[in-house]
XYZ file of C-alpha atoms in Angstrom:
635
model
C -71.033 71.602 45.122
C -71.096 74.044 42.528
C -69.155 77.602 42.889
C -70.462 80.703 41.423
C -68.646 83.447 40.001
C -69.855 85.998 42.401
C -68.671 85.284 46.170
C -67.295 81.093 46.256
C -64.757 80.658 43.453
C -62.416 78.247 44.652
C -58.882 76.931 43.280
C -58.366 73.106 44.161
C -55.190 71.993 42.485
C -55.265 68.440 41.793
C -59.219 69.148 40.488
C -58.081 71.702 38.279
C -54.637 70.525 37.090
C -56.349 69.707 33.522
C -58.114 72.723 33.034
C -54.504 74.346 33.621
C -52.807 71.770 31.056
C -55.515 72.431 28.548
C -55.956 76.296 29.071
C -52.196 75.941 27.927
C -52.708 73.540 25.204
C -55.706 75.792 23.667
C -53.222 78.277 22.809
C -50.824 75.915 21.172
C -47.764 76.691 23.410
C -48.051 73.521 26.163
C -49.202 70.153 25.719
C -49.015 67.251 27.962
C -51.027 64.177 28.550
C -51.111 63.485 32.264
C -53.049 60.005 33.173
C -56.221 60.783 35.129
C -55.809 57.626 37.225
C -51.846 58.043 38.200
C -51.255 60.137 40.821
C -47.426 59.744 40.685
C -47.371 61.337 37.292
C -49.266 63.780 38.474
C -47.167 64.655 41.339
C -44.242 65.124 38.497
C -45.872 67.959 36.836
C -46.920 69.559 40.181
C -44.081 72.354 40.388
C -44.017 73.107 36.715
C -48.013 73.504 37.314
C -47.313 75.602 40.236
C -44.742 77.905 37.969
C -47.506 77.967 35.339
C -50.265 79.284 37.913
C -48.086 82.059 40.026
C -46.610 83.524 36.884
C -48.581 82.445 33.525
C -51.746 84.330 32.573
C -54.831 82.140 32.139
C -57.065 84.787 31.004
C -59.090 84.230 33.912
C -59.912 81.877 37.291
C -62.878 79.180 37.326
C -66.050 80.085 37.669
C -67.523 76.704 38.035
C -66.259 73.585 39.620
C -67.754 70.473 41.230
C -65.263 67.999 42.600
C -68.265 65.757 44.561
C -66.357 65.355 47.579
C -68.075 67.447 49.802
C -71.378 64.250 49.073
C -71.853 61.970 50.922
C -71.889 58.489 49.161
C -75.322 57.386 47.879
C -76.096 61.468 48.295
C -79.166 61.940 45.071
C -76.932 65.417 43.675
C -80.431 67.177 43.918
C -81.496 66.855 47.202
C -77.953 67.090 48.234
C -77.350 70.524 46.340
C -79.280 73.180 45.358
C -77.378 73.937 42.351
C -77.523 70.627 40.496
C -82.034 70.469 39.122
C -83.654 67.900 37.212
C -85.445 68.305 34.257
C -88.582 68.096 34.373
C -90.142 63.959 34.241
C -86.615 63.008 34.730
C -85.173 61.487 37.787
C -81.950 61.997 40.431
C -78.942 60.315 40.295
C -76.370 59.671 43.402
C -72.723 60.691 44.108
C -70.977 57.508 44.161
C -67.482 56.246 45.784
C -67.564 53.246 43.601
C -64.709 54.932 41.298
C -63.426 58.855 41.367
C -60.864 60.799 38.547
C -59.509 62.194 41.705
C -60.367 62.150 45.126
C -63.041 59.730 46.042
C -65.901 60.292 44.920
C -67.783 61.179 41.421
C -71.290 61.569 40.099
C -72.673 57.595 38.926
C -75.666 58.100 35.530
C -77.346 54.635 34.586
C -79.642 54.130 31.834
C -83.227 52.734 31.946
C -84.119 54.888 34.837
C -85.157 57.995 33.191
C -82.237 59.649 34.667
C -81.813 63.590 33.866
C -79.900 66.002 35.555
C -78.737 69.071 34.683
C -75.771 71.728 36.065
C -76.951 75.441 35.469
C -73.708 77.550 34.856
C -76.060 81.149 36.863
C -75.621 82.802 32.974
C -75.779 82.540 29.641
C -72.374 83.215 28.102
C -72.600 84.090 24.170
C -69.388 86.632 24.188
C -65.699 86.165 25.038
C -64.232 82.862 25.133
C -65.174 79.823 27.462
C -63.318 76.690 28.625
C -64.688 73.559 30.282
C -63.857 70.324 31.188
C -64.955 67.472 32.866
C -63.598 63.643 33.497
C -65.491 60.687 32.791
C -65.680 56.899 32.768
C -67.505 54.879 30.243
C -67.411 51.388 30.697
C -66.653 49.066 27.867
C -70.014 48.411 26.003
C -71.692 51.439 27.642
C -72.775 54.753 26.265
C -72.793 57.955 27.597
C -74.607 61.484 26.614
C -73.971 65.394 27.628
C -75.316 68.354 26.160
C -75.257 72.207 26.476
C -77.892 74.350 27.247
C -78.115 77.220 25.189
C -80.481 79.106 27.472
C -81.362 79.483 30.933
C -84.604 77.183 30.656
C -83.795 73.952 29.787
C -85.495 72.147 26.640
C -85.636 74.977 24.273
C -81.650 75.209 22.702
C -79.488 72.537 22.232
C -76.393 74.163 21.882
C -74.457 71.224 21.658
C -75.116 67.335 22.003
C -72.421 65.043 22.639
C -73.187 61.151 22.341
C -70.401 59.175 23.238
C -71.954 55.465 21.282
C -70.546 52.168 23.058
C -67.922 51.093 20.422
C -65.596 53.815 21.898
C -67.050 56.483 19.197
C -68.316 60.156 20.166
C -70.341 62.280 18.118
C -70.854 66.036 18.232
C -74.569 67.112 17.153
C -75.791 70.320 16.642
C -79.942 69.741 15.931
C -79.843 66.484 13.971
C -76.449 67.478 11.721
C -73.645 65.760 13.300
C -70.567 68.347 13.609
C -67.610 65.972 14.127
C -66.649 62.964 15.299
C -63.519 60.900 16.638
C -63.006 58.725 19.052
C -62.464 57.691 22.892
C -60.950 55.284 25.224
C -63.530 53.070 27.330
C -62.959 51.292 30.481
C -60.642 54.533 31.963
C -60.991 57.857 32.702
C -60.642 60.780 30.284
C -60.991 63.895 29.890
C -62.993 65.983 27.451
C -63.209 69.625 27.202
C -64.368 72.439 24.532
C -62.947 75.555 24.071
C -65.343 78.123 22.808
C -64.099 81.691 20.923
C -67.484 83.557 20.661
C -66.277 85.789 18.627
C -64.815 83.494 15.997
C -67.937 81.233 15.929
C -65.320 78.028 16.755
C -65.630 75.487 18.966
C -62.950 73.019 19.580
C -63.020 69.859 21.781
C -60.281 67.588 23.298
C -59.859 64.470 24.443
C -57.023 64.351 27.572
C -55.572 67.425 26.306
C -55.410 66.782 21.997
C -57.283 68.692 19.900
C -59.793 66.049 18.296
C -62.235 68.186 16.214
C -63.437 71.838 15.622
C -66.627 73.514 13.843
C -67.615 77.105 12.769
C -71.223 77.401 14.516
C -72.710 79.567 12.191
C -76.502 79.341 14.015
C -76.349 82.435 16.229
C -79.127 80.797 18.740
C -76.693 77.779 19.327
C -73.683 80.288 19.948
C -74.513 80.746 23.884
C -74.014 78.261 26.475
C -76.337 78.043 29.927
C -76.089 74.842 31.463
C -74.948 70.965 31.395
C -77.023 68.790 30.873
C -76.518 65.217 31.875
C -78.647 62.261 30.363
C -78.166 58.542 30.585
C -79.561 57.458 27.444
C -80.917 53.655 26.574
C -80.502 50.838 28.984
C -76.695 50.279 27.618
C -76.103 54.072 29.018
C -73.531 54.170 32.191
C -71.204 56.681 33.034
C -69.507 58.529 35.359
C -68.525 62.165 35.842
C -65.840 63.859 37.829
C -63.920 66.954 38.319
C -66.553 69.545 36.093
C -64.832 72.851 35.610
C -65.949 75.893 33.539
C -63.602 79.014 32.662
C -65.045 82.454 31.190
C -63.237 84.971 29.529
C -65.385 88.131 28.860
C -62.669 89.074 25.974
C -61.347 87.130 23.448
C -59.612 88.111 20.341
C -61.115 86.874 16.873
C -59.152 83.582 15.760
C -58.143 84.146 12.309
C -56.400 81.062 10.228
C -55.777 81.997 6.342
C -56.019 77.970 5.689
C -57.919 75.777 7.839
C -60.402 73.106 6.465
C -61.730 70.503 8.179
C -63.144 66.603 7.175
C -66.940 66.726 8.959
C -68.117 63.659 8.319
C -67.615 60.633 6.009
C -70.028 58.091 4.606
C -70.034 55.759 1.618
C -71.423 57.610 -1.580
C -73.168 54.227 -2.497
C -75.328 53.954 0.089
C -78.122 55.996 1.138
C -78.863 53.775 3.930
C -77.676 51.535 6.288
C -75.226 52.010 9.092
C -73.704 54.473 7.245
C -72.751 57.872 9.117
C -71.424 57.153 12.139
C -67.227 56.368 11.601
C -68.378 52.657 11.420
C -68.484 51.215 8.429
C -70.308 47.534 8.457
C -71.625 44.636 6.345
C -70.898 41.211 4.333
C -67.182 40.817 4.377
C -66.141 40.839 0.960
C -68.341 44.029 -0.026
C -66.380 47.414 -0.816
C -66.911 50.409 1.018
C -65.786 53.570 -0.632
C -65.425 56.914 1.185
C -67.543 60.173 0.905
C -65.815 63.006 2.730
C -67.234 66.244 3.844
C -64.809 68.852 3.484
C -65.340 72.641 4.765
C -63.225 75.964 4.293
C -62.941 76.812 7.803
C -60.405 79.139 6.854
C -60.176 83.114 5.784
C -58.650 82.135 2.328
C -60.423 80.746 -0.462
C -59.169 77.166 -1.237
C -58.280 76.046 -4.596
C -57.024 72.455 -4.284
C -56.321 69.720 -1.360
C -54.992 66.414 -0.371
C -56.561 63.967 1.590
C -54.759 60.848 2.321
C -55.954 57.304 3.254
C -54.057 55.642 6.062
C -54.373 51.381 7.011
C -52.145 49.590 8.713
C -50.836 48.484 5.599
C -51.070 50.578 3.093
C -50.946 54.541 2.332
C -53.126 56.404 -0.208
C -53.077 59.913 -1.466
C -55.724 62.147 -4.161
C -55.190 65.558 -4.719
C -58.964 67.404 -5.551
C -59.086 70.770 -7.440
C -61.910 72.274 -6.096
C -62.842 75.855 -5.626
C -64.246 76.041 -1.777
C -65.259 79.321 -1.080
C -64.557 80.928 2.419
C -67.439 78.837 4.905
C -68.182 76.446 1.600
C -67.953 72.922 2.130
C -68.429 70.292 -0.516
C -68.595 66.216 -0.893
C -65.504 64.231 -2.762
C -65.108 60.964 -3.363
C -61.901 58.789 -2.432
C -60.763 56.532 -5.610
C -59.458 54.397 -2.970
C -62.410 51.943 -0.758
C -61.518 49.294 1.252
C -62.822 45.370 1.299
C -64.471 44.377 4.440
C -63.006 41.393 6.112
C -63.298 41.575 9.648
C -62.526 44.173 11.837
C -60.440 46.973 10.464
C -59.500 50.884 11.043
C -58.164 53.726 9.493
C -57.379 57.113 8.895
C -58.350 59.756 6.423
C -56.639 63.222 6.710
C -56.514 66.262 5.035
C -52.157 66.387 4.162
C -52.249 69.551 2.066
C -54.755 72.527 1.205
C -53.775 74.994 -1.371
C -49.702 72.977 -1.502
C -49.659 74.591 1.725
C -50.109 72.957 5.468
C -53.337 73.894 7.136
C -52.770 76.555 10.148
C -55.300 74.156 12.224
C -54.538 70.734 12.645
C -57.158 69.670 15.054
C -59.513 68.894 12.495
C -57.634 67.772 9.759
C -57.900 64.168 10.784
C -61.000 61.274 10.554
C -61.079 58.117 12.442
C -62.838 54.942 10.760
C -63.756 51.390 12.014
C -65.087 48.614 9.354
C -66.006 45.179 10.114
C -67.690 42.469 8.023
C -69.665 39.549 9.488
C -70.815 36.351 7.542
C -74.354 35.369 7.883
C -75.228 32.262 9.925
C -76.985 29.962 7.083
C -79.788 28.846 10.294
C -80.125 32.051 12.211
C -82.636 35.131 11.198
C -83.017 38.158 13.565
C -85.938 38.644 15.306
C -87.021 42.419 15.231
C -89.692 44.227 16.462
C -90.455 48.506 15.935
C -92.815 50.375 17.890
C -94.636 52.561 15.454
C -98.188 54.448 14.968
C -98.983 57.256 12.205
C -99.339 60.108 14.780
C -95.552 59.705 15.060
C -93.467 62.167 13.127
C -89.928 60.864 13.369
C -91.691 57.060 12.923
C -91.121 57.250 9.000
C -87.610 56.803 10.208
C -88.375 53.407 11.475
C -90.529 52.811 8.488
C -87.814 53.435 5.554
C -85.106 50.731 7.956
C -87.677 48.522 8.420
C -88.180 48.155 4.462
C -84.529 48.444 4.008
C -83.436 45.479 5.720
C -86.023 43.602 4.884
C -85.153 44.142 1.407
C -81.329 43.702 1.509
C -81.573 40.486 4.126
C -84.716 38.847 2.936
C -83.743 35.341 4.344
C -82.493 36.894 7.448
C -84.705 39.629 9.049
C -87.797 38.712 10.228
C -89.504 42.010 11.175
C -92.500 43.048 13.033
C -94.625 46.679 12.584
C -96.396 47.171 15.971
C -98.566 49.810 16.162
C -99.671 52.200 18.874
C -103.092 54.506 19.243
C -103.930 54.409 15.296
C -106.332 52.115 13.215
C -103.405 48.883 13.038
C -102.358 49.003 17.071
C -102.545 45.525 18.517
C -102.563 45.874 22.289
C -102.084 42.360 22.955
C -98.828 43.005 21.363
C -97.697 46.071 22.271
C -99.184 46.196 25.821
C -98.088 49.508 28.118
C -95.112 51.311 27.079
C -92.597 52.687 29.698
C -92.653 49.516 31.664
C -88.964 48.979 31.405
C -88.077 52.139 32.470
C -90.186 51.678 35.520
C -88.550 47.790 36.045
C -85.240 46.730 35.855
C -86.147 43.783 34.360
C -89.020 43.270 31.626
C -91.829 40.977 32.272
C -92.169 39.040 28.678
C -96.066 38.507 29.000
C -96.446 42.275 29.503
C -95.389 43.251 25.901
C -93.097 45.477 23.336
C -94.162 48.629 25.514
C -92.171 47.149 28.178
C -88.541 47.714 26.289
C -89.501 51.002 25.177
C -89.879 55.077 26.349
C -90.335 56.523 23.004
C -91.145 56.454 19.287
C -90.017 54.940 16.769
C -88.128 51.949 18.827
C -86.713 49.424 17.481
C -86.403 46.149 19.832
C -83.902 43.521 18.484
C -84.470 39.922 19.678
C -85.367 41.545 22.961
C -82.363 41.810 24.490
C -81.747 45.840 23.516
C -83.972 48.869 22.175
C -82.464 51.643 19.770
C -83.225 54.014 17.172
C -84.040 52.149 13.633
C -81.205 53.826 11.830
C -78.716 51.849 14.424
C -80.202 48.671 13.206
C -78.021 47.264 10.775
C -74.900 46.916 12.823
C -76.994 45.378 15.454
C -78.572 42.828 13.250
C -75.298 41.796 11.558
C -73.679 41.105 15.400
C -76.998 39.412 15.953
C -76.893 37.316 12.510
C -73.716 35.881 12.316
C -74.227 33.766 15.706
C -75.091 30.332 15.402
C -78.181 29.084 16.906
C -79.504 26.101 18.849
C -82.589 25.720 16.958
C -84.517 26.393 13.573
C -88.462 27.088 12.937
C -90.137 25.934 10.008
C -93.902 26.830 8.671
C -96.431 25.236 6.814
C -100.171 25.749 6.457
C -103.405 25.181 5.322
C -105.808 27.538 4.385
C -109.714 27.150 3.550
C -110.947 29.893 1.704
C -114.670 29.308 2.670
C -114.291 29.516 6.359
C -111.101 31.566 6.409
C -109.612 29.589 8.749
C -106.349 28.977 8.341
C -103.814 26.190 9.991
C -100.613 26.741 11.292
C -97.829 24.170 11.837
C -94.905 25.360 13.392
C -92.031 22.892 13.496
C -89.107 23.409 16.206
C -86.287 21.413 15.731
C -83.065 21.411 18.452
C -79.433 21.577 16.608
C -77.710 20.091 19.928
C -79.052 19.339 23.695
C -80.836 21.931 25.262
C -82.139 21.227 29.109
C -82.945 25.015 29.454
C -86.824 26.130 28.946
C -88.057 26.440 25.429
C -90.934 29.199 24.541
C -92.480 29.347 20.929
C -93.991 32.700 19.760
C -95.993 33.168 16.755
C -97.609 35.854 15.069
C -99.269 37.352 12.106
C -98.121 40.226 9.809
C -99.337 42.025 6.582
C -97.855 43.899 4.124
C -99.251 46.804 1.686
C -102.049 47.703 4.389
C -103.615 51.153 3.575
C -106.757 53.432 4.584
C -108.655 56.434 4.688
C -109.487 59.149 7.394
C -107.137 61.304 9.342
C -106.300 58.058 11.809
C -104.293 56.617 8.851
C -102.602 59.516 7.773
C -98.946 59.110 8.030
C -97.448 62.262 10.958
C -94.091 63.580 8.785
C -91.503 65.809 10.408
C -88.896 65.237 7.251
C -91.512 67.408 4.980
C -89.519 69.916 3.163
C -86.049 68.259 4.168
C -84.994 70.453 7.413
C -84.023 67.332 9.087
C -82.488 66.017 6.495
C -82.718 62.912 3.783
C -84.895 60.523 4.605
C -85.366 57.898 1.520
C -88.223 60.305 0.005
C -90.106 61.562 2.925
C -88.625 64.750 2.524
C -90.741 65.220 -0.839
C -94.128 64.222 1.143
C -96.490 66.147 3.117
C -96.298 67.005 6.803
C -99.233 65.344 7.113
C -99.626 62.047 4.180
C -103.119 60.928 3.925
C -103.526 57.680 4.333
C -104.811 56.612 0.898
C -101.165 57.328 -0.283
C -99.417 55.271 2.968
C -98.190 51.950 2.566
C -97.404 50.197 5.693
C -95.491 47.348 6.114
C -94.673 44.438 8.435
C -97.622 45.083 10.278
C -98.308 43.109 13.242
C -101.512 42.063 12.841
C -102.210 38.516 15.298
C -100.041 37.161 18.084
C -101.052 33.929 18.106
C -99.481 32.575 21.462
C -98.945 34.964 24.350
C -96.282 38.078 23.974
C -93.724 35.476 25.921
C -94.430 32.302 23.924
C -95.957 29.082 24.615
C -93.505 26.273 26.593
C -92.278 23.301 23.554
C -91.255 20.111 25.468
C -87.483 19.063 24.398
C -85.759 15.691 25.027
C -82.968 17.834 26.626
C -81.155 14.376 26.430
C -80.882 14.284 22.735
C -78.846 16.676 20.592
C -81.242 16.820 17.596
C -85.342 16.469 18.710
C -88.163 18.225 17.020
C -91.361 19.662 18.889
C -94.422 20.511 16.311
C -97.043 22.738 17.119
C -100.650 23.778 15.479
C -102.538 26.929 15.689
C -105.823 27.533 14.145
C -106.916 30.923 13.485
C -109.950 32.696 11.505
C -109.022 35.616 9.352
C -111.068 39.103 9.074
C -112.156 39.361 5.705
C -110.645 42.650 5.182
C -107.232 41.263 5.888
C -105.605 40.228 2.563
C -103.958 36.421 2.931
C -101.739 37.379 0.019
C -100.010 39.974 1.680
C -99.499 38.123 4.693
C -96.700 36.338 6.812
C -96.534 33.866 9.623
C -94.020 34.997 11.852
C -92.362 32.915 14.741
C -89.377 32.941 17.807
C -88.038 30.653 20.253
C -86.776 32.200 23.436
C -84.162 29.736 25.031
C -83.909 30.115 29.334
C -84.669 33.872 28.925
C -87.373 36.052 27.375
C -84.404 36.910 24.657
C -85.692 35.895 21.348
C -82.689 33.178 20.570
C -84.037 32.238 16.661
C -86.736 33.479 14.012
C -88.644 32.830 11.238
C -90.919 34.150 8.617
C -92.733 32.681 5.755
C -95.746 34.439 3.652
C -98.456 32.120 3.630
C -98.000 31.859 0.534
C -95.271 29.782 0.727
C -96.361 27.987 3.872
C -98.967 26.530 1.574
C -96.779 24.827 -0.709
């Protein structure tokens, strides 16, 4: 359980052997990398530790520690201690034996069970300096999420949010502006930690004792820290936590570094959208990606001129920028230098030099980057699906991706607007949302609300849910697979009746004995209306949060005479989880057809419209798409 500063401060050694080795390590004078998971090594350093305890000054003794071991396994953490809550409409997790840093036992999160814990530190430190640690185990393809508190009720300050993605990247957030990011290994244990100097504003965080990344945090409301907050997030979230210990200093001298800047972030100039700000560069191999880099005077000198250098394993680049960066300024440059995509790829790009001089604080000088670049399957198009309504703020998000890859993979995104609790919702679509979080696994006929727990989502081929601005990446894994089967359209329409006919032609690339499900549907483009139901919720008005393709320039509130909507899902013309096609599993290439006749409203415009279709193959996962305006059906 959890120890608090006033009467049950405990010292366990082997718990707190890396808060020792990075206590050290904060102050520049020791650094070692002991393996979490090799007790042998540890036992090497154990009298050197011992030295550094009975005669070294820490600058103070823990004040919070939970090993788990005194849980029983299975134990939910807040039933079994009072100091671990959960936040409020979240749920408990259990102390686990399946896998420990040390000793036997650690604390197990899983996603899609609206998991939320949190760890309450009994104050709110804003002064002195702070230290904590904890160890944790990500397995490969699994995400993990951990936040600070930055007062004593949870829910009002984020202090800090740290989202550690599932391609081995972690980000560091403060409100929606990501501070820093780097990466971390999956599939072992690790350790991160943060060392905080109130009093210089800087936070610095490690990864199994090196210094990965710092920032100045400049927004006094974020400069306290209260509690841990712990928060499997999506159904790809599972992680594991062990060994949590936090060290207080009331005291700490001001940090003071003449020359210290630091690269924040890095995106491609060119592109405004797109999976584009995360470390992971994607798209069509054979495109160029060039590098943006964020670069901030962390120092107390003003800088005149610096080097950044581009690292592969092949090749080395340097560019010296003059550029006046005032003390806390940061500004954008541009690399000469961009790389081709073709496949997977990394590098490196590092500040070398700031003013001819080296930089005082290398822990930031450095930014990790992954590209890769994926062909496009000529028969396969992705299958997409974004839960939407205009009482949504953040849902022009999902709006401006939406448009965006429909727009730069016409022949290759199919995607689907379905709306919730406004004038376009379609509750035979949609159906109840929250189901999955509720079920492990979704029932297809029960609909999109099923794979989602918030606003926007975006659903892709209904196998995972995400935020829209994570689409790209998925869709190009998605798009480059080959598929079993294609879907073709055609139609006839009969403008007197409005009825219109639907042929929808499945044909089998190679044997399949496994059930076959056809889903079809109806969208429209360029819908519009009036009233307060159709106006358009906006939470980029004014640009606080940031760029988002023009929605910053709008009104909080757009009315809907000046909303376009798009991809809205309008008819599903089988059930949610398709209608069973009959293959000749015997042969490797047999075609199923199937008609649908449907009237139209008349206030639903046949130009603007598309006929929309999937096959799921053995699964409710949508295995191939297709989408044809009816336009072109016609033909």
């Amino acid at each position: 359980m959890s120890l608090t500063p006033s009467n049950k401060t405990r010292f366990n050694l082997l718990a707190d052997i890396p808060t020792l080795l990075l206590l050290k390590s904060f102050d520049d004078t020791f650094k070692m990398r002991p393996s979490r998971t090799n007790t042998s090594t540890m036992k090497i350093y154990l009298s050197t530790l011992l030295t550094i305890f009975l005669f070294t000054n820490l600058s103070g003794q823990a004040n919070l520690s939970e090993d788990f071991e005194s849980y029983n396994d299975g134990d939910m953490i807040t039933i079994a201690s009072d100091d671990w809550k959960i936040w409020t409409g979240g749920t408990d997790t259990p102390v686990t034996s399946e896998r420990a840093a040390s000793g036997k036992k650690s604390l197990k999160l899983v996603g899609g069970k609206k998991t939320d814990v949190y760890f309450p530190f009994n104050k709110r430190f804003t002064a002195g300096s702070l230290q904590f640690s904890m160890d944790l185990f990500i397995p490969e393809g699994s995400n993990g999420y951990f936040s600070f508190q930055g007062v004593e009720q949870v829910g009002i300050v984020w202090s800090m949010q740290c989202y550690l993605d599932n391609n081995s990247f972690f980000r560091m957030v403060d409100d929606t502006q990501v501070q820093l990011q780097n990466m971390y290994p999956q599939d072992q244990w690790f350790n991160i930690s943060v060392d905080v100097n109130f009093e210089s504003h800087l936070w610095r965080f490690y990864i199994d004792g090196e210094c990965v990344g710092s920032y100045i945090q400049e927004n006094e409301t974020r400069q306290s820290i209260a509690s841990l907050a712990l928060y499997p997030e999506g159904e790809k979230a599972l992680f594991y936590v062990d060994n949590i210990v936090l060290n207080h200093v009331g005291k700490a001298k001001a940090m003071n570094m003449a020359y210290d800047a630091s690269i924040s972030g890095v995106v491609d100039p060119n592109r405004s959208l797109g999976h584009n700000s995360l470390s992971n560069f994607v798209g069509l191999n054979g495109e160029e990606r060039n590098f943006g880099c964020r670069v901030t005077n962390m120092g107390e000198k003003k800088i005149k001129n610096f080097e950044l250098t581009l690292q592969t394993a092949t090749e080395t680049s340097s560019q010296k920028f003059n550029i006046d960066l005032s003390i806390g300024a940061d500004t954008m440059v541009v690399l000469e230098k961009g790389l081709v995509l073709d496949g997977e790829q990394s590098a490196t790009i590092s500040i070398t030099k700031i003013n001819g001089k080296e930089d005082e604080n290398t822990c930031n000088n450095s930014f990790p980057i992954q590209l890769k670049g994926y062909d496009l399957h000529p028969d396969k198009k992705v299958w997409v699906e974004e839960a939407t309504g205009t009482w949504c703020g953040w849902c022009p998000r999902g709006d401006v991706y939406m448009n965006y890859l429909s727009e730069k993979y016409p022949d290759h995104f199919v995607g689907i607007a379905v709306h919730q609790n406004d004038p376009m919702e379609l509750p035979t679509w949609m159906g109840t949302v929250g189901g999955r979080g509720r079920s492990k696994k979704p029932q297809p006929s029960s609909g999109l609300g099923n794979y989602i727990q918030g606003f926007p989502s975006a659903v892709i081929e209904r196998t995972e849910t995400m935020d829209p601005l994570e689409l790209e990446l998925a869709f190009l894994e998605h798009v480059s697979q080959a598929p079993q089967a294609t879907i073709s359209h055609s139609a006839r329409w009969d403008e007197k009746s409005r009825e219109l006919e639907l042929t929808i032609t499945t044909k089998s690339l190679s044997s399949i004995s496994d059930e076959v499900k056809l889903i079809v549907g109806l969208t429209e483009d360029k819908v519009h209306g009036e009233g307060n139901t159709w106006a358009q919720s906006n939470y980029y008005s004014g640009g606080a949060r940031g760029q988002m393709s023009g929605y910053e320039l709008k009104p909080s509130k757009i009315p809907g005479d000046e909303m376009v909507y798009n991809h809205v899902a309008k008819m599903l013309v089988t059930d949610f989880g398709g209608e069973e096609l009959e293959f000749n599993g015997s042969k490797n290439e047999s075609i199923v057809v199937k008609t649908f006749t449907q009237k139209i409203p008349k206030d639903w415009n046949i130009e603007n419209m598309h006929i929309v279709s999937g096959i799921t193959i053995g699964s409710e996962v949508v295995h191939n798409a297709n989408k044809s305006s009816i336009a072109d059906a016609l033909k």
